[in-house]
Each structure stands twice: as structure tokens, then as C-alpha cells.
XYZ file of C-alpha atoms in Angstrom:
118
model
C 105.323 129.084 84.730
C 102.100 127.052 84.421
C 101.291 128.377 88.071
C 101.761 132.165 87.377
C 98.904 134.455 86.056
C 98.409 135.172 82.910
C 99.547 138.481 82.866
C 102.400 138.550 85.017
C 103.527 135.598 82.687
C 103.539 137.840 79.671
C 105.584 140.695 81.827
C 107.752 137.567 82.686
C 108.321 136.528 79.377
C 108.810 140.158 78.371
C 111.211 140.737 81.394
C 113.512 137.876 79.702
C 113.534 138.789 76.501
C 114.542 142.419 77.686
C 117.339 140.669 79.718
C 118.430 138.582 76.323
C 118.547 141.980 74.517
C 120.548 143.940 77.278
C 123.087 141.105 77.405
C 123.603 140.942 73.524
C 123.969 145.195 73.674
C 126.693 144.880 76.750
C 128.652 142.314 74.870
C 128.776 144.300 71.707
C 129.402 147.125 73.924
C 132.204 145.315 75.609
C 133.777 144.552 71.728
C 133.285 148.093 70.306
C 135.090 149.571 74.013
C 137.963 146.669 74.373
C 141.414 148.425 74.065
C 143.090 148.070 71.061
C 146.262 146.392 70.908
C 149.131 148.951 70.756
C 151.879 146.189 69.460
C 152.309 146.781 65.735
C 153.539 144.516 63.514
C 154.942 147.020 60.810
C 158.285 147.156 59.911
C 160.326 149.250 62.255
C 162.283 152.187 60.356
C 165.548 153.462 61.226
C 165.147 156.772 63.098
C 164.267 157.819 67.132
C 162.720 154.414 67.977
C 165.912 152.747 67.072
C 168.148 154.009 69.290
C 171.047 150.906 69.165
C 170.557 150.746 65.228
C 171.536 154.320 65.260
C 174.955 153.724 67.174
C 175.740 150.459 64.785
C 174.896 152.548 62.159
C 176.937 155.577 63.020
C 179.927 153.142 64.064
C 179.791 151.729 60.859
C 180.029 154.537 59.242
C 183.197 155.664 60.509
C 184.770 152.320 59.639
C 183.501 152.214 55.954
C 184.869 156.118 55.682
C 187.994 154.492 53.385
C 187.699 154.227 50.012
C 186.403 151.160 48.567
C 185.167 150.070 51.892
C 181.437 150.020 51.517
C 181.666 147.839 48.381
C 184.192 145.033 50.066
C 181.748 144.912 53.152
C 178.671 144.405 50.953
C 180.245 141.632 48.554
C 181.963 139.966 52.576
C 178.296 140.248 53.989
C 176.763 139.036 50.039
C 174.170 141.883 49.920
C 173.791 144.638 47.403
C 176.097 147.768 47.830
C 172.943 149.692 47.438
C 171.008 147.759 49.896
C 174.030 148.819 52.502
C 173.725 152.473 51.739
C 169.906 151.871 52.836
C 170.698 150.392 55.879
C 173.560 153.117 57.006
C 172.741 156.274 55.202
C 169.203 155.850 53.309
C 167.289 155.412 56.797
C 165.002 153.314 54.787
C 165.343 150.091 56.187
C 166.847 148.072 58.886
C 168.873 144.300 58.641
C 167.332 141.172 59.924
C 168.860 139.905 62.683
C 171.430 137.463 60.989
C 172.946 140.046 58.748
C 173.088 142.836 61.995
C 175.313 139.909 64.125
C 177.068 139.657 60.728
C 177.436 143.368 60.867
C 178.478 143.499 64.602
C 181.132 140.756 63.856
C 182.742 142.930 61.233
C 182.999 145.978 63.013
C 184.250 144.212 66.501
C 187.036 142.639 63.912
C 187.662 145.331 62.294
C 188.353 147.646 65.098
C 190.159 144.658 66.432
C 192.683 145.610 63.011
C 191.103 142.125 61.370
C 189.611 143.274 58.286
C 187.002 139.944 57.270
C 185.906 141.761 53.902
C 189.628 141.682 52.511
């Protein structure tokens, strides 16, 4: 710049400091406008967005009908009887995955007239 005028220098100098400020505004523009991210990491409940917990649940359910058969499934699978009722009837909570392929296993056995919790 030591060949420009002096006043088209300070309109050049001017002109880039404008450009400095536009680019800073567009990139927190760009932030404020970026979509947000629509994967939660909440727990999932038990209710229409579980649709396969829902069938386990309900199959379940018609294999722990017998008396006494809720308790000997919780003490097989080492968990709570109370913390069962919450996964099958409470709608409060779902199992991790090791104790719902523990679940699975019981139920395919015990349809299969292999009761593991006796």
C-alpha cells in the first residue's frame, strides 16, 4: 500500500476491516443456524418407541401368569422382584442388553417346556 493515495488507503483499510467483521458475523451466524443434533442420549422408556420391548414384554407376561413365577425368574436372572415388575408392568424402565438376552433365553426355554428359574 505505500503506492496508493492516501485516501483510498484509509477506504482500503476500512474495506478490510468491514470484511474481518462480516466474516466473524457469518461464522457466528453459521453456529447460531447449524442444525441441532436430533440423536438423544436419554434413556429410552418403555412405550410406542419400543415397539420389540413391548412384544418381550407382553410375551413375558403370559409366561410369568403362574403363581410364584415372577419371583423364581427374578432370583434365576439375580435382580429385584420389584425391579421386574418395572420392566414388564411399571413401564418405567427398560433392561440393559445382557439381562434382555438373559430374558430372551428364558422365555425361548421356557416355551421350549425347560423352565431355567426352577
Amino acid at each position: 500500500m505505500k503506492d496508493v493515495h492516501p485516501r483510498i488507503g484509509f477506504w482500503l483499510e476500512v474495506g478490510g476491516l468491514l470484511l474481518e467483521a462480516g466474516d466473524a458475523a457469518a461464522k457466528a451466524a453459521r453456529k447460531k443456524l447449524r442444525p441441532r443434533r436430533t440423536v438423544s442420549y436419554a434413556t429410552t422408556r418403555p412405550g410406542p418407541a419400543t415397539p420389540m420391548w413391548n412384544l418381550v414384554a407382553h410375551h413375558l407376561r403370559e409366561e410369568l401368569r403362574p403363581h410364584g413365577a415372577k419371583v423364581r425368574l427374578a432370583r434365576y436372572l439375580e435382580i429385584p422382584r420389584q425391579r421386574l415388575t418395572d420392566f414388564l408392568a411399571g413401564h418405567r424402565r427398560l433392561p440393559d442388553a445382557e439381562l434382555t438376552l438373559r430374558l430372551l433365553h428364558w422365555l425361548v426355554e421356557k416355551r421350549g417346556g425347560r423352565d431355567l428359574s426352577l
